[in-house]
Amino acid sequence: MNIHEYQAKALLRDYGAPVSDGRVVMKAEEAKTKASELDGPLWVVKAQIHAGGRGKGHFKEESAGEKGGVRLAKSVEEAAEEAKKMLGRTLVTHQTGPAGKQVNRIYIEAGSGIETELYLALLVDRQTSRVSFVCSTEGGMDIEEVAASTPEKILSFSVDPATGYQPFHGRRIAFALGLEGPQVKQCVSLMGTLYKVFTERDMEMLEINPLIVTDGGDLKVLDAKFGFDGNALYRQPDIANLRDETEEDSKELEASKYDLNYIALDGEIGCMVNGAGLAMATMDIIKLYGAEPANFLDVGGGATKEKVTEAFKIITSDKNVKGILVNIFGGIMRCDVIAEGVIAAVKEVGLEVPLVVRLEGTNVDKGKEIIANSGLNVIAADDLKDGAQKIVKAVKG
Ligand code: ADP
Ligand code: MG
């Protein structure tokens, strides 16, 4: 689960990390009052969406000479004006995709004088099964670009969980970032704080881009992108409360209510599968036969008829779906339950695209019989290959 920059900064402030004073604005009328609570001479007005690249982004239907989603203002009035201009509009960045994201919240922050912009991240490294620090002197811009063209400018190392964070980790980062004098001590302390937030709050990703050296020579967090482990939210209720559902894919949100593992993709073939491994294999084989999956969906081992019905509704609500492949291996799951769920769902939501069903495993005969007797126009398949070929053929001709 991701949170907004202003929420991440509030969390950092609680942990004692150096962040600027700021106010979140939800309604245009509040903008001026909120801005006037901050000291000048510079105010920074920042669109809050769950995507980076806001500074270099652009608004849909922008007027000539208009700036992106991060704007500087020299007075309270100007800050309020900029906030009003951005609220409710759609911001497109290289991370939002062409559709962009609607801006419903604005963060107005006291402006900082910037000496240098650095990059810092913490993430869970699957290769080492440890938490890793990633840092670079090339902050403020696209880190993916730096990684591709000048990888030597990125330092990355993992922390041994048995010792946890140690001051030498911080000194190593300070050295790599070219910090000097009192900044080294600030860096050792800040990295310790970040590691503490990361581990105590079950985070998956923490990115500070840029981390800056101010014109006064101090380290400061200027941007913050935080992602949390969804499986740990039950023990982080205050983090779970920060969830902004308007930022999430409505189909994924619906799926999470029914405990379905669903991820929306761009293709045309909707998939309903049980088990993550089989779901991956199904997506692979669809691609192999020349089509693209519209989603990843694992209905889980113990899915009920209701859950299958919901899953089916979510798939059919996707306008890109031109065909559906149900691929179930009944182990714990019984094929007849799946068959009943599919039929109940089709009766409820209707079926406007071809449907291929491949069932195997427990109660497979009963399942096939239910489908055959349903009177629905379902294409039966015998195995994974057969199923994939049939749905691709039905969709692509
Ligand atoms: P994004 O990464 O989404 O573009 P950032 O928060 O990193 O958004 O802002 C983009 C740039 O705007 C920063 O690299 C920095 O140069 C400038 N900026 C952001 N916040 C401030 C601030 N409080 N004071 C001065 N400059 C800022
Ligand atoms: Mg940034």
XYZ file of C-alpha atoms and ligand atoms in Angstrom:
425
model
C 0.000 0.000 0.000
C 1.291 3.447 -0.906
C 0.726 6.728 0.910
C 1.005 10.395 -0.075
C 4.128 12.504 0.287
C 2.576 14.666 3.024
C 1.622 11.567 5.030
C 5.113 10.110 4.658
C 6.615 13.394 5.813
C 4.327 13.514 8.859
C 5.519 10.024 9.774
C 9.147 11.083 9.322
C 8.542 14.170 11.452
C 7.246 11.921 14.268
C 10.479 9.955 14.080
C 12.549 13.141 14.259
C 13.769 13.315 10.642
C 14.407 16.782 9.102
C 11.417 17.767 6.943
C 9.949 21.188 6.099
C 6.800 22.542 7.676
C 3.772 22.015 5.443
C -0.037 21.887 5.260
C -2.321 19.645 3.260
C -5.180 21.307 1.356
C -8.281 19.338 0.352
C -10.532 22.244 -0.662
C -9.660 25.359 -2.642
C -11.191 27.639 0.040
C -8.667 26.409 2.614
C -5.603 27.138 0.484
C -4.934 30.721 1.567
C -5.362 30.099 5.305
C -3.153 27.030 5.137
C -0.427 28.840 3.181
C -0.492 31.782 5.609
C 0.369 29.403 8.466
C 3.777 28.834 6.847
C 6.756 31.177 6.844
C 8.030 32.599 3.535
C 9.740 33.884 1.539
C 9.171 30.836 -0.657
C 6.236 28.411 -0.774
C 6.185 25.171 -2.752
C 2.821 23.883 -3.947
C 2.820 20.123 -4.600
C 0.142 17.936 -6.172
C -0.418 14.812 -4.059
C -0.830 11.680 -6.162
C 0.605 8.192 -5.735
C 3.135 8.648 -8.528
C 6.497 10.297 -8.962
C 7.745 12.642 -11.655
C 5.222 15.325 -10.675
C 7.673 18.171 -11.165
C 8.250 17.226 -14.795
C 4.645 16.157 -15.348
C 1.912 18.140 -17.099
C -1.788 18.664 -16.631
C -4.382 17.635 -19.144
C -5.739 20.678 -20.979
C -2.889 22.796 -19.683
C -2.616 26.403 -20.749
C 0.495 27.813 -22.410
C 3.467 28.320 -20.129
C 1.895 26.362 -17.301
C 4.178 24.513 -14.897
C 3.933 20.884 -13.720
C 2.720 19.401 -10.425
C 5.366 21.089 -8.221
C 5.231 24.888 -8.294
C 7.089 27.657 -6.537
C 5.258 30.687 -5.157
C 6.624 33.943 -3.764
C 3.604 34.932 -1.683
C 0.720 33.375 0.254
C -1.693 34.637 -2.420
C 0.316 33.116 -5.231
C 0.589 29.790 -3.365
C -3.186 29.721 -2.875
C -3.727 30.541 -6.569
C -1.458 27.706 -7.711
C -3.167 25.256 -5.331
C -6.591 26.226 -6.714
C -5.374 25.813 -10.286
C -4.216 22.252 -9.662
C -7.056 20.880 -7.507
C -9.452 18.590 -9.337
C -7.379 18.416 -12.525
C -5.578 15.429 -14.030
C -1.810 15.254 -13.770
C 0.130 13.085 -16.218
C 3.669 11.944 -15.311
C 5.915 9.190 -16.659
C 4.695 7.049 -13.745
C 0.927 7.601 -14.124
C 0.664 6.434 -17.722
C -1.198 8.506 -20.342
C -4.478 8.438 -18.380
C -2.911 10.471 -15.561
C -4.273 10.867 -12.036
C -6.764 13.296 -10.622
C -5.320 15.668 -8.033
C -7.573 15.786 -4.975
C -5.037 16.954 -2.405
C -2.329 19.601 -2.436
C 0.594 19.955 -0.082
C 1.864 23.471 0.528
C 5.338 23.439 1.970
C 7.889 26.005 3.103
C 10.467 26.326 0.317
C 14.080 25.302 0.854
C 17.264 26.748 -0.606
C 18.944 23.834 -2.355
C 22.700 23.309 -2.569
C 22.663 19.720 -3.910
C 20.020 17.081 -4.671
C 20.846 13.482 -3.677
C 19.063 10.147 -4.001
C 18.355 7.724 -1.156
C 16.186 4.621 -0.950
C 15.572 1.647 1.304
C 13.994 -1.490 -0.067
C 13.585 -5.190 0.549
C 16.132 -6.932 -1.642
C 14.754 -10.336 -2.594
C 18.134 -11.600 -3.766
C 19.811 -11.160 -0.366
C 16.553 -11.381 1.664
C 17.694 -8.244 3.439
C 16.918 -4.567 3.655
C 19.155 -2.609 1.290
C 20.227 1.007 1.115
C 20.533 2.559 -2.343
C 22.082 6.009 -2.744
C 23.433 8.272 -5.424
C 24.774 11.784 -5.883
C 22.451 12.046 -8.914
C 19.285 13.000 -7.044
C 16.274 14.924 -8.264
C 16.116 13.265 -11.653
C 15.124 9.926 -13.057
C 17.016 7.291 -11.069
C 16.088 4.633 -13.661
C 17.957 6.720 -16.225
C 21.015 6.972 -13.933
C 20.908 3.213 -13.337
C 20.796 2.539 -17.077
C 23.448 4.970 -18.315
C 25.786 5.483 -15.326
C 25.278 2.571 -12.912
C 28.621 3.330 -11.236
C 26.989 6.412 -9.738
C 24.681 4.261 -7.606
C 25.856 2.629 -4.386
C 23.828 -0.231 -2.956
C 24.479 -2.507 0.009
C 22.381 -4.595 2.375
C 22.150 -4.527 6.172
C 22.657 -7.706 8.190
C 19.412 -8.146 10.145
C 21.344 -9.697 13.070
C 23.198 -6.439 13.745
C 20.656 -4.062 12.256
C 21.680 -0.551 11.307
C 25.167 0.492 12.447
C 26.819 3.940 12.264
C 29.338 2.657 9.701
C 26.462 2.127 7.272
C 25.623 5.805 7.592
C 29.275 6.852 7.190
C 29.538 4.740 4.054
C 26.547 6.564 2.583
C 27.858 9.975 3.693
C 31.179 9.224 1.979
C 29.493 8.041 -1.228
C 27.333 11.185 -1.285
C 30.344 13.460 -0.788
C 29.084 14.871 2.514
C 31.432 16.799 4.760
C 31.879 17.975 8.356
C 28.702 18.037 10.448
C 26.715 16.599 7.511
C 28.340 13.210 8.136
C 26.898 13.073 11.642
C 23.514 14.224 10.345
C 23.636 11.485 7.721
C 24.504 8.750 10.255
C 21.577 9.846 12.403
C 19.101 10.272 9.504
C 19.946 6.873 7.963
C 19.407 5.273 11.397
C 16.017 6.976 11.637
C 15.016 5.863 8.140
C 16.053 2.265 8.843
C 14.017 2.366 12.065
C 10.861 3.663 10.313
C 11.341 1.135 7.545
C 11.614 -1.904 9.799
C 9.186 -0.838 12.564
C 6.485 0.074 10.046
C 6.766 -3.008 7.802
C 7.726 -1.028 4.737
C 8.537 -2.403 1.299
C 9.954 0.748 -0.204
C 11.143 4.104 1.055
C 12.423 6.586 -1.511
C 13.735 10.061 -0.851
C 14.395 11.860 -4.108
C 15.703 14.381 -3.539
C 17.438 14.288 -0.200
C 19.057 17.707 -0.186
C 21.897 19.650 1.317
C 20.305 23.036 2.029
C 22.015 26.330 1.334
C 22.664 26.365 5.091
C 24.606 23.087 4.735
C 22.080 20.779 6.414
C 20.516 17.540 5.222
C 16.774 17.626 4.544
C 14.125 15.292 3.161
C 12.470 17.100 0.240
C 10.369 14.332 -1.288
C 9.185 11.023 0.207
C 7.590 8.007 -1.433
C 6.618 5.198 0.925
C 5.187 1.739 0.215
C 4.042 -0.683 2.912
C 3.659 -4.447 2.987
C -0.070 -5.054 2.579
C 0.177 -8.333 4.487
C 1.391 -6.499 7.603
C -1.283 -3.779 7.682
C -3.281 -5.683 10.293
C -0.601 -4.755 12.826
C -0.144 -1.181 11.561
C -3.641 0.258 12.047
C -2.502 3.885 11.934
C -0.750 3.236 8.610
C -3.796 1.375 7.252
C -5.830 4.511 8.086
C -3.706 6.533 5.663
C -5.044 4.545 2.726
C -6.450 6.763 -0.019
C -8.834 4.549 -1.959
C -9.273 7.123 -4.720
C -5.660 6.424 -5.733
C -6.261 2.735 -6.300
C -7.583 0.768 -9.255
C -11.303 0.357 -8.498
C -11.246 -3.299 -9.625
C -8.241 -4.097 -7.419
C -9.942 -2.377 -4.506
C -13.124 -4.409 -5.008
C -11.068 -7.616 -5.255
C -9.243 -6.896 -2.005
C -12.602 -6.713 -0.185
C -13.215 -10.329 -1.183
C -9.665 -11.411 -0.431
C -8.943 -12.111 -4.101
C -5.408 -11.672 -5.410
C -6.175 -9.517 -8.420
C -3.909 -7.230 -10.443
C -5.219 -5.321 -13.461
C -3.131 -5.530 -16.654
C -3.460 -4.066 -20.142
C -4.357 -7.146 -22.253
C -7.621 -8.503 -23.657
C -7.989 -11.929 -22.039
C -9.480 -12.063 -18.553
C -8.136 -14.932 -16.437
C -9.656 -16.697 -13.457
C -7.236 -19.169 -11.949
C -6.553 -20.798 -8.605
C -3.049 -20.685 -7.224
C -0.437 -18.023 -7.987
C 1.839 -20.439 -9.861
C -0.940 -21.636 -12.159
C -2.029 -18.022 -12.661
C 1.493 -17.113 -13.805
C 1.648 -20.138 -16.093
C -1.725 -19.199 -17.571
C -0.564 -15.667 -18.304
C 2.612 -17.015 -19.898
C 0.810 -19.436 -22.177
C -1.706 -16.788 -23.274
C 1.237 -14.665 -24.357
C 2.865 -17.660 -26.022
C -0.181 -18.083 -28.250
C -0.144 -14.427 -29.230
C -2.535 -12.595 -26.897
C -2.140 -10.568 -23.692
C -3.695 -11.235 -20.266
C -6.056 -8.544 -18.947
C -5.309 -9.442 -15.365
C -3.648 -11.688 -12.861
C -6.238 -13.363 -10.664
C -5.727 -16.036 -8.054
C -9.057 -16.914 -6.437
C -7.210 -18.874 -3.755
C -7.450 -22.429 -2.534
C -10.681 -22.288 -0.558
C -12.785 -20.036 -2.755
C -16.544 -20.110 -2.209
C -19.250 -19.722 -4.816
C -19.681 -16.074 -3.722
C -15.986 -15.383 -4.156
C -15.942 -16.912 -7.638
C -19.007 -14.829 -8.548
C -17.298 -11.632 -7.382
C -14.132 -12.540 -9.270
C -16.142 -13.055 -12.427
C -17.914 -9.721 -11.992
C -14.607 -7.911 -11.595
C -13.222 -9.496 -14.767
C -16.285 -8.655 -16.837
C -16.352 -5.058 -15.551
C -13.066 -4.506 -17.416
C -13.973 -3.010 -20.793
C -10.741 -4.287 -22.356
C -11.701 -7.916 -21.764
C -12.563 -9.597 -25.077
C -12.582 -13.162 -23.772
C -12.292 -15.077 -20.507
C -10.261 -18.141 -19.637
C -11.170 -20.004 -16.468
C -8.351 -22.372 -15.590
C -8.867 -24.341 -12.403
C -6.990 -27.194 -10.876
C -9.224 -28.550 -8.134
C -7.068 -29.694 -5.250
C -8.547 -28.245 -2.115
C -10.875 -26.365 -4.400
C -13.678 -28.451 -5.905
C -14.432 -28.126 -9.614
C -18.204 -28.237 -9.040
C -18.017 -25.206 -6.751
C -16.122 -23.300 -9.423
C -18.641 -24.374 -12.062
C -21.559 -23.207 -9.903
C -19.825 -19.907 -9.248
C -19.147 -19.306 -12.934
C -22.751 -20.071 -13.866
C -24.196 -17.942 -11.069
C -21.959 -15.059 -12.148
C -22.810 -15.384 -15.831
C -26.528 -15.417 -14.975
C -26.098 -12.314 -12.839
C -23.871 -10.180 -15.034
C -24.451 -11.709 -18.463
C -21.783 -12.856 -20.846
C -20.886 -10.789 -23.879
C -17.504 -12.338 -24.677
C -16.346 -15.915 -25.331
C -15.671 -18.030 -22.256
C -13.324 -21.006 -22.178
C -13.378 -23.214 -19.098
C -10.721 -25.749 -18.265
C -11.347 -27.815 -15.158
C -9.177 -30.553 -13.714
C -8.946 -32.321 -10.353
C -11.435 -32.945 -7.558
C -15.027 -33.437 -8.757
C -14.026 -32.595 -12.324
C -16.806 -34.717 -13.863
C -19.439 -33.073 -11.727
C -18.051 -29.656 -12.637
C -18.086 -30.373 -16.360
C -21.598 -31.746 -16.113
C -22.863 -28.596 -14.396
C -21.360 -26.447 -17.141
C -22.638 -28.714 -19.950
C -26.179 -28.641 -18.516
C -26.212 -24.908 -17.886
C -27.278 -24.059 -21.415
C -24.599 -21.389 -21.528
C -22.343 -20.881 -24.476
C -19.147 -22.119 -22.857
C -16.187 -23.600 -24.717
C -14.783 -26.567 -22.803
C -11.036 -27.241 -22.793
C -9.082 -30.274 -21.654
C -5.730 -28.894 -20.610
C -3.810 -25.673 -20.219
C -2.509 -25.591 -23.795
C -5.895 -26.419 -25.253
C -7.560 -23.759 -23.103
C -5.092 -21.043 -24.087
C -5.300 -21.893 -27.796
C -9.104 -21.906 -27.714
C -9.476 -18.546 -25.985
C -6.869 -16.866 -28.215
C -8.600 -18.269 -31.297
C -12.030 -17.146 -30.012
C -10.759 -13.625 -29.444
C -8.371 -13.158 -32.346
C -10.102 -15.422 -34.880
P 8.576 14.682 -8.015
O 9.699 13.741 -7.697
O 7.253 13.987 -8.007
O 8.821 15.460 -9.266
P 9.601 16.351 -5.833
O 9.003 16.504 -4.490
O 10.855 15.541 -5.919
O 8.478 15.779 -6.827
O 9.845 17.797 -6.422
C 10.489 18.034 -7.654
C 11.574 19.092 -7.479
O 11.004 20.293 -6.949
C 12.666 18.701 -6.498
O 13.661 17.944 -7.125
C 13.141 20.051 -6.008
O 14.096 20.571 -6.905
C 11.897 20.920 -6.037
N 11.269 21.007 -4.693
C 10.398 20.144 -4.144
N 10.052 20.508 -2.884
C 10.722 21.649 -2.629
C 10.816 22.523 -1.500
N 10.128 22.319 -0.365
N 11.640 23.594 -1.602
C 12.336 23.842 -2.732
N 12.298 23.061 -3.821
C 11.505 21.970 -3.786
Mg 10.987 13.433 -6.280
